[in-house]
Amino acid sequence: MKFAFFDSKSYDKPGFEAFGEKFGIKFKYFDTRLNSDTVNLANGYDGICVFVNDDVNKPVIDKLCEYGIRLIALRCAGYNNVDVKYAKEKGLHLVNVPAYSPYAVAEHTMALLLTSVRRIHKAYIRTRDFNFSLNNFDGFDLHGKTVGIIGTGRIGQAFISICRGFGMNILCYDKYPSDIEGVTYTSLQELFTQSDIISLHCPLNDETQHLINEKTIAQMKKGVVILNTSRGALIDTEALIEGIKARQVGAACLDVYEEESNVFFKDFSSHIVDDDKLARLISMPNVIVTSHQAFLTKEALSNIAETTCQNISDFFAGKQGQNELCFNGDVINCNMCK
Ligand code: NAI
């Protein structure tokens, strides 16, 4: 099996080489992202392996079909960058890695929250300059605060456990609530009005796009901390910036960003960044941006490589793997429709 591996990074290769050998899959690594201009690189392969910012749109899917590609292996959980409905209509198969380490993302979310409320990002810079003043570093206890968690799937639940350890009150909203011990579900509006901290762990789709917008920000408690380690477009960035400028939003911690595909995973340290919204966010002392790194632990990388290779191997062995994606109005893993 020969696979074209798009948007490859140095940290991908060790895991994919090891598991590729075990499962008999040969990967050709391309640094470039998949899009209409680069899709020709997929010609001659049995399948493609893509990540969060590869653009698997209709024209790309048409070309993949023309090249005889049968399988798109997503080495990530989210699939908002793939036109799954169209791909399925065209007879392409898709697999993803629904869970590789919910702990990696949940722990990163808490790391961002602690960094923000205890001003660690500022303290680190100050002490490196031998400035030991504590001015403007007053934070607040997480204990006793209310955290509103939107999306209580794998990552949301891992984050709930962490927040419990901090003695926080937990409010949850999910379109499909689960039976989770000790969890109180509420309406979105109630969650917005009651939460000191709001953390997003739901997928990006038509319903959730700009879930955090001018109207919903206005419903929130003054000084609310917003955490987004899910997908950038859950937040209307302009509304967030206005909310921060108006002091309605007290802090924002963002591992994802609406327009991240133009900048994230690349080094712009010697360039002028064209994205004024991102530059404005980064200029704010109460905003922390990480570049979609919440997943990046060695455990997660190994699990991603192993599951992706297992998915590919199952597919070519004619097995309907549990991680195949299907579309029945919503995108879901096939094992959920059985
Ligand atoms: P999951 O599928 O286990 O959970 C998602 C939850 O969201 C489910 O409980 C589902 O019912 C709920 N949901 C669906 N539609 C909703 C709606 N309209 N409103 C509220 N809730 C809704 O997914 P998991 O593994 O917990 O991942 C969550 C998200 O985290 C992914 O969609 C992905 O975008 C993001 N992610 C980010 C990573 C990073 O590195 N920053 C890495 C992995 C995932």
Short mmCIF file of C-alpha atoms and ligand atoms in Angstrom, two decimals:
data_model
loop_
_atom_site.label_atom_id
_atom_site.label_comp_id
_atom_site.label_asym_id
_atom_site.label_seq_id
_atom_site.Cartn_x
_atom_site.Cartn_y
_atom_site.Cartn_z
CA MET A 1 0.00 0.00 0.00
CA LYS A 2 1.39 3.37 -1.05
CA PHE A 3 0.10 6.50 0.63
CA ALA A 4 0.71 10.18 -0.09
CA PHE A 5 1.15 11.89 3.27
CA PHE A 6 0.30 15.60 3.14
CA ASP A 7 1.36 18.44 5.47
CA SER A 8 4.07 16.24 6.92
CA LYS A 9 6.09 17.44 9.94
CA SER A 10 9.29 16.04 11.41
CA TYR A 11 7.40 14.73 14.46
CA ASP A 12 5.07 12.64 12.26
CA LYS A 13 7.72 10.46 10.68
CA PRO A 14 9.08 8.23 13.50
CA GLY A 15 5.63 6.87 14.41
CA PHE A 16 4.41 6.49 10.82
CA GLU A 17 7.65 4.83 9.71
CA ALA A 18 7.49 2.32 12.57
CA PHE A 19 3.79 1.45 12.24
CA GLY A 20 3.91 1.73 8.43
CA GLU A 21 6.54 -1.01 8.38
CA LYS A 22 4.49 -3.16 10.77
CA PHE A 23 1.34 -2.84 8.65
CA GLY A 24 3.04 -2.91 5.23
CA ILE A 25 2.29 0.70 4.27
CA LYS A 26 4.78 2.90 2.45
CA PHE A 27 4.31 6.63 3.05
CA LYS A 28 5.63 9.34 0.76
CA TYR A 29 5.89 12.48 2.87
CA PHE A 30 4.99 15.84 1.34
CA ASP A 31 5.58 19.03 3.34
CA THR A 32 2.94 20.77 1.31
CA ARG A 33 -0.71 20.86 2.27
CA LEU A 34 -3.32 19.20 0.16
CA ASN A 35 -5.43 21.62 -1.88
CA SER A 36 -6.52 22.11 -5.49
CA ASP A 37 -2.97 23.16 -6.48
CA THR A 38 -1.19 20.20 -4.88
CA VAL A 39 -3.67 17.36 -5.37
CA ASN A 40 -1.72 16.12 -8.42
CA LEU A 41 0.90 14.79 -5.98
CA ALA A 42 -1.64 12.13 -4.99
CA ASN A 43 -1.59 10.60 -8.47
CA GLY A 44 -0.22 7.06 -8.39
CA TYR A 45 -0.95 6.32 -4.73
CA ASP A 46 -3.52 3.98 -3.21
CA GLY A 47 -4.67 6.56 -0.75
CA ILE A 48 -3.86 9.81 0.97
CA CYS A 49 -3.18 10.69 4.59
CA VAL A 50 -4.26 14.19 5.68
CA PHE A 51 -4.31 16.45 8.73
CA VAL A 52 -6.44 19.31 10.07
CA ASN A 53 -5.50 22.02 7.56
CA ASP A 54 -5.46 19.98 4.37
CA ASP A 55 -8.35 21.18 2.24
CA VAL A 56 -10.34 18.22 0.99
CA ASN A 57 -12.96 20.15 -0.95
CA LYS A 58 -15.09 19.16 -3.96
CA PRO A 59 -12.49 19.87 -6.71
CA VAL A 60 -9.84 17.98 -4.70
CA ILE A 61 -12.22 15.03 -4.26
CA ASP A 62 -12.99 15.02 -8.01
CA LYS A 63 -9.26 14.81 -8.76
CA LEU A 64 -8.71 12.07 -6.16
CA CYS A 65 -11.44 10.01 -7.84
CA GLU A 66 -9.84 10.64 -11.25
CA TYR A 67 -6.54 9.27 -9.84
CA GLY A 68 -8.29 6.14 -8.55
CA ILE A 69 -7.75 6.98 -4.88
CA ARG A 70 -10.06 4.88 -2.71
CA LEU A 71 -9.23 5.91 0.83
CA ILE A 72 -8.69 9.21 2.66
CA ALA A 73 -7.04 8.50 6.00
CA LEU A 74 -7.42 11.43 8.38
CA ARG A 75 -4.74 11.33 11.05
CA CYS A 76 -6.89 13.47 13.34
CA ALA A 77 -10.30 13.40 15.02
CA GLY A 78 -11.95 16.47 13.41
CA TYR A 79 -13.13 16.37 9.77
CA ASN A 80 -14.47 19.90 9.22
CA ASN A 81 -11.79 20.39 6.51
CA VAL A 82 -13.23 17.50 4.48
CA ASP A 83 -16.43 17.57 2.42
CA VAL A 84 -17.44 14.19 3.82
CA LYS A 85 -20.90 14.22 2.23
CA TYR A 86 -19.48 14.78 -1.26
CA ALA A 87 -16.67 12.29 -0.77
CA LYS A 88 -19.16 9.60 0.24
CA GLU A 89 -21.38 10.45 -2.75
CA LYS A 90 -18.34 9.93 -4.98
CA GLY A 91 -17.68 6.52 -3.42
CA LEU A 92 -14.55 7.49 -1.49
CA HIS A 93 -13.93 5.94 1.90
CA LEU A 94 -12.76 7.95 4.87
CA VAL A 95 -11.27 6.91 8.18
CA ASN A 96 -10.24 9.04 11.13
CA VAL A 97 -8.65 8.70 14.55
CA PRO A 98 -11.54 9.55 16.86
CA ALA A 99 -9.56 9.15 20.06
CA TYR A 100 -5.80 9.22 20.38
CA SER A 101 -5.38 11.01 23.66
CA PRO A 102 -8.25 13.09 24.96
CA TYR A 103 -5.94 13.72 27.94
CA ALA A 104 -3.42 15.52 25.73
CA VAL A 105 -6.02 18.09 24.65
CA ALA A 106 -7.74 18.35 28.04
CA GLU A 107 -4.42 18.82 29.86
CA HIS A 108 -3.35 21.49 27.37
CA THR A 109 -6.65 23.27 27.98
CA MET A 110 -5.97 23.34 31.70
CA ALA A 111 -2.36 24.43 31.06
CA LEU A 112 -3.67 27.40 29.07
CA LEU A 113 -6.21 28.26 31.76
CA LEU A 114 -3.65 28.16 34.57
CA THR A 115 -1.13 30.10 32.51
CA SER A 116 -3.71 32.78 31.87
CA VAL A 117 -5.24 33.18 35.32
CA ARG A 118 -1.85 33.04 37.11
CA ARG A 119 -0.07 35.16 34.44
CA ILE A 120 2.67 32.56 33.97
CA HIS A 121 3.30 33.70 30.39
CA LYS A 122 4.10 37.18 31.68
CA ALA A 123 6.06 36.01 34.74
CA TYR A 124 8.30 33.82 32.57
CA ILE A 125 9.33 36.78 30.45
CA ARG A 126 9.69 39.11 33.45
CA THR A 127 12.00 36.87 35.51
CA ARG A 128 14.17 36.13 32.47
CA ASP A 129 14.85 39.87 32.48
CA PHE A 130 15.59 39.77 36.24
CA ASN A 131 12.43 41.76 36.86
CA PHE A 132 10.97 40.28 40.04
CA SER A 133 8.09 42.71 40.46
CA LEU A 134 4.63 41.21 41.00
CA ASN A 135 2.69 44.22 39.74
CA ASN A 136 -0.40 43.29 37.69
CA PHE A 137 0.06 39.58 38.38
CA ASP A 138 -2.97 39.22 40.66
CA GLY A 139 -4.88 36.16 39.46
CA PHE A 140 -7.82 34.24 40.88
CA ASP A 141 -8.48 30.82 42.41
CA LEU A 142 -10.04 28.22 40.15
CA HIS A 143 -11.46 26.49 43.23
CA GLY A 144 -15.15 27.34 43.56
CA LYS A 145 -15.41 28.92 40.10
CA THR A 146 -17.97 27.69 37.57
CA VAL A 147 -16.67 26.25 34.33
CA GLY A 148 -19.11 25.82 31.43
CA ILE A 149 -18.12 22.96 29.15
CA ILE A 150 -19.67 22.84 25.68
CA GLY A 151 -19.34 19.34 24.22
CA THR A 152 -18.99 16.46 26.66
CA GLY A 153 -17.43 13.83 24.43
CA ARG A 154 -14.02 12.29 25.04
CA ILE A 155 -12.08 15.53 25.51
CA GLY A 156 -14.89 17.35 27.33
CA GLN A 157 -15.12 14.47 29.81
CA ALA A 158 -11.35 14.39 30.37
CA PHE A 159 -11.48 18.14 31.03
CA ILE A 160 -14.39 17.67 33.44
CA SER A 161 -12.26 15.24 35.49
CA ILE A 162 -9.41 17.73 35.64
CA CYS A 163 -11.71 20.59 36.65
CA ARG A 164 -13.23 18.41 39.37
CA GLY A 165 -9.75 17.97 40.80
CA PHE A 166 -9.50 21.74 41.10
CA GLY A 167 -12.77 21.93 43.06
CA MET A 168 -14.61 23.78 40.31
CA ASN A 169 -18.38 23.78 39.75
CA ILE A 170 -19.19 22.22 36.40
CA LEU A 171 -22.00 23.11 34.01
CA CYS A 172 -22.34 21.30 30.71
CA TYR A 173 -24.10 21.69 27.41
CA ASP A 174 -24.16 19.03 24.71
CA LYS A 175 -26.53 18.55 21.79
CA TYR A 176 -26.57 14.86 22.69
CA PRO A 177 -26.16 14.72 26.48
CA SER A 178 -24.59 11.55 27.93
CA ASP A 179 -25.18 9.90 31.23
CA ILE A 180 -22.09 11.16 33.03
CA GLU A 181 -22.05 10.73 36.78
CA GLY A 182 -22.31 13.99 38.68
CA VAL A 183 -22.65 16.16 35.55
CA THR A 184 -25.39 18.80 35.34
CA TYR A 185 -26.55 19.61 31.83
CA THR A 186 -28.08 22.98 31.20
CA SER A 187 -29.19 25.16 28.31
CA LEU A 188 -26.57 27.05 26.33
CA GLN A 189 -28.00 30.35 27.53
CA GLU A 190 -27.81 29.28 31.19
CA LEU A 191 -24.23 28.11 30.63
CA PHE A 192 -23.30 31.47 29.09
CA THR A 193 -24.83 33.50 31.94
CA GLN A 194 -23.54 31.33 34.83
CA SER A 195 -19.98 30.43 33.84
CA ASP A 196 -16.78 32.16 34.96
CA ILE A 197 -14.87 30.11 32.42
CA ILE A 198 -16.21 28.63 29.17
CA SER A 199 -14.40 25.80 27.40
CA LEU A 200 -15.29 24.58 23.91
CA HIS A 201 -15.08 20.84 23.14
CA CYS A 202 -17.72 20.35 20.44
CA PRO A 203 -17.08 19.78 16.74
CA LEU A 204 -17.24 22.53 14.15
CA ASN A 205 -20.26 22.26 11.87
CA ASP A 206 -22.97 24.53 10.43
CA GLU A 207 -24.71 24.59 13.79
CA THR A 208 -21.69 25.42 15.91
CA GLN A 209 -19.92 27.87 13.60
CA HIS A 210 -19.57 31.20 15.49
CA LEU A 211 -21.26 29.75 18.54
CA ILE A 212 -19.30 32.42 20.39
CA ASN A 213 -20.44 35.66 18.76
CA GLU A 214 -21.40 39.22 19.65
CA LYS A 215 -24.80 38.12 20.97
CA THR A 216 -23.58 35.21 23.08
CA ILE A 217 -20.60 37.17 24.42
CA ALA A 218 -23.07 39.82 25.63
CA GLN A 219 -24.89 37.11 27.64
CA MET A 220 -21.71 36.05 29.45
CA LYS A 221 -20.47 37.16 32.86
CA LYS A 222 -18.25 40.21 32.72
CA GLY A 223 -14.63 39.03 32.81
CA VAL A 224 -15.38 35.53 31.51
CA VAL A 225 -12.39 33.44 30.41
CA ILE A 226 -12.93 31.71 27.07
CA LEU A 227 -10.95 28.56 26.20
CA ASN A 228 -10.93 27.12 22.71
CA THR A 229 -8.93 23.98 21.99
CA SER A 230 -11.54 22.62 19.60
CA ARG A 231 -11.84 24.45 16.26
CA GLY A 232 -11.18 28.10 15.47
CA ALA A 233 -14.42 28.95 13.71
CA LEU A 234 -16.47 28.11 16.80
CA ILE A 235 -15.56 31.70 17.70
CA ASP A 236 -16.29 34.82 15.66
CA THR A 237 -12.85 36.37 16.05
CA GLU A 238 -13.98 39.95 15.46
CA ALA A 239 -16.64 39.61 18.13
CA LEU A 240 -14.05 38.17 20.51
CA ILE A 241 -11.68 41.07 19.91
CA GLU A 242 -14.49 43.58 20.52
CA GLY A 243 -15.52 41.66 23.66
CA ILE A 244 -11.98 41.83 25.02
CA LYS A 245 -11.62 45.52 24.15
CA ALA A 246 -14.91 46.23 25.96
CA ARG A 247 -13.56 44.25 29.02
CA GLN A 248 -16.57 41.95 28.75
CA VAL A 249 -14.19 39.04 28.06
CA GLY A 250 -11.50 38.88 30.74
CA ALA A 251 -9.16 36.52 28.91
CA ALA A 252 -9.03 34.16 25.95
CA CYS A 253 -6.88 31.07 25.48
CA LEU A 254 -6.84 29.83 21.92
CA ASP A 255 -5.15 26.73 20.57
CA VAL A 256 -7.14 27.10 17.37
CA TYR A 257 -8.03 30.10 15.23
CA GLU A 258 -10.51 30.68 12.38
CA GLU A 259 -7.84 31.54 9.83
CA GLU A 260 -5.17 29.26 11.24
CA SER A 261 -4.56 27.38 8.00
CA ASN A 262 -2.68 30.41 6.62
CA VAL A 263 -0.26 30.66 9.54
CA PHE A 264 -0.25 27.80 12.03
CA PHE A 265 2.55 25.22 11.88
CA LYS A 266 4.76 27.72 9.99
CA ASP A 267 7.57 30.01 11.19
CA PHE A 268 6.76 33.69 10.60
CA SER A 269 9.27 35.02 13.13
CA SER A 270 11.19 36.93 10.43
CA HIS A 271 8.16 38.09 8.49
CA ILE A 272 5.35 40.61 8.76
CA VAL A 273 2.17 38.67 9.45
CA ASP A 274 -0.66 39.86 7.20
CA ASP A 275 -3.44 38.69 9.48
CA ASP A 276 -4.46 41.81 11.44
CA LYS A 277 -6.98 39.97 13.62
CA LEU A 278 -4.41 37.44 14.76
CA ALA A 279 -1.83 40.18 15.32
CA ARG A 280 -4.36 42.13 17.42
CA LEU A 281 -5.15 39.05 19.52
CA ILE A 282 -1.50 38.26 20.10
CA SER A 283 -0.85 41.89 21.12
CA MET A 284 -3.33 41.60 23.99
CA PRO A 285 -1.86 40.73 27.41
CA ASN A 286 -4.87 38.61 28.34
CA VAL A 287 -4.81 36.45 25.21
CA ILE A 288 -2.71 33.32 24.84
CA VAL A 289 -2.38 31.69 21.46
CA THR A 290 -0.80 28.29 20.83
CA SER A 291 -0.68 26.95 17.31
CA HIS A 292 -2.93 23.89 17.40
CA GLN A 293 -0.52 22.02 19.62
CA ALA A 294 -2.96 20.59 22.18
CA PHE A 295 -2.69 17.12 20.63
CA LEU A 296 1.10 17.10 20.56
CA THR A 297 2.25 14.56 23.15
CA LYS A 298 4.36 11.51 22.42
CA GLU A 299 1.51 9.24 23.52
CA ALA A 300 -0.91 10.96 21.14
CA LEU A 301 1.55 10.85 18.20
CA SER A 302 2.14 7.15 18.67
CA ASN A 303 -1.60 6.43 18.97
CA ILE A 304 -2.33 8.53 15.87
CA ALA A 305 0.23 6.63 13.80
CA GLU A 306 -0.87 3.21 15.05
CA THR A 307 -4.61 3.83 14.58
CA THR A 308 -4.15 5.42 11.14
CA CYS A 309 -2.07 2.45 9.94
CA GLN A 310 -4.56 -0.01 11.46
CA ASN A 311 -7.41 1.87 9.71
CA ILE A 312 -5.61 1.66 6.35
CA SER A 313 -4.74 -1.99 6.83
CA ASP A 314 -8.34 -2.90 7.81
CA PHE A 315 -9.70 -1.10 4.77
CA PHE A 316 -7.43 -2.90 2.30
CA ALA A 317 -8.15 -6.20 4.07
CA GLY A 318 -11.83 -5.61 3.26
CA LYS A 319 -12.86 -5.09 6.87
CA GLN A 320 -15.28 -2.32 7.75
CA GLY A 321 -13.16 -0.66 10.43
CA GLN A 322 -14.83 1.05 13.35
CA ASN A 323 -13.21 4.35 12.42
CA GLU A 324 -14.77 4.65 8.96
CA LEU A 325 -16.73 7.87 8.60
CA CYS A 326 -20.22 7.93 7.17
CA PHE A 327 -22.77 10.63 6.48
CA ASN A 328 -26.40 10.30 7.44
CA GLY A 329 -27.26 13.98 7.76
CA ASP A 330 -24.46 14.31 10.34
CA VAL A 331 -20.95 12.92 9.96
CA ILE A 332 -20.41 10.03 12.36
CA ASN A 333 -18.21 6.99 12.76
CA CYS A 334 -19.89 3.97 11.12
CA ASN A 335 -19.78 1.93 14.33
CA MET A 336 -22.22 4.46 15.81
CA CYS A 337 -24.89 3.71 13.16
CA LYS A 338 -24.86 -0.03 13.83
P1 NAI B 1 -16.24 13.71 20.59
O1 NAI B 1 -16.92 13.36 19.33
O2 NAI B 1 -15.85 12.63 21.55
O3 NAI B 1 -17.14 14.77 21.39
C1 NAI B 1 -17.78 15.86 20.79
C2 NAI B 1 -19.01 16.18 21.61
O4 NAI B 1 -19.63 17.32 21.04
C3 NAI B 1 -20.05 15.05 21.61
O5 NAI B 1 -20.47 14.75 22.92
C4 NAI B 1 -21.19 15.61 20.78
O6 NAI B 1 -22.46 15.15 21.19
C5 NAI B 1 -21.03 17.11 21.04
N1 NAI B 1 -21.71 17.92 20.06
C6 NAI B 1 -21.98 17.65 18.76
N2 NAI B 1 -22.66 18.67 18.20
C7 NAI B 1 -22.83 19.60 19.17
C8 NAI B 1 -23.46 20.86 19.20
N3 NAI B 1 -24.08 21.36 18.12
N4 NAI B 1 -23.44 21.55 20.36
C9 NAI B 1 -22.83 21.02 21.47
N5 NAI B 1 -22.22 19.83 21.50
C10 NAI B 1 -22.22 19.13 20.36
O7 NAI B 1 -14.97 14.56 20.18
P2 NAI B 1 -13.65 14.84 21.04
O8 NAI B 1 -12.65 13.77 20.78
O9 NAI B 1 -14.03 15.14 22.43
O10 NAI B 1 -13.10 16.16 20.31
C11 NAI B 1 -13.79 17.40 20.42
C12 NAI B 1 -13.22 18.37 19.43
O11 NAI B 1 -11.87 18.67 19.80
C13 NAI B 1 -13.08 17.81 18.00
O12 NAI B 1 -14.27 18.05 17.26
C14 NAI B 1 -11.93 18.57 17.44
O13 NAI B 1 -12.44 19.66 16.71
C15 NAI B 1 -11.17 19.09 18.65
N6 NAI B 1 -9.80 18.58 18.74
C16 NAI B 1 -8.79 19.48 18.87
C17 NAI B 1 -7.47 19.05 18.98
C18 NAI B 1 -6.33 20.00 19.18
O14 NAI B 1 -5.17 19.63 19.03
N7 NAI B 1 -6.58 21.27 19.51
C19 NAI B 1 -7.14 17.62 18.91
C20 NAI B 1 -8.29 16.75 18.84
C21 NAI B 1 -9.58 17.23 18.73
#
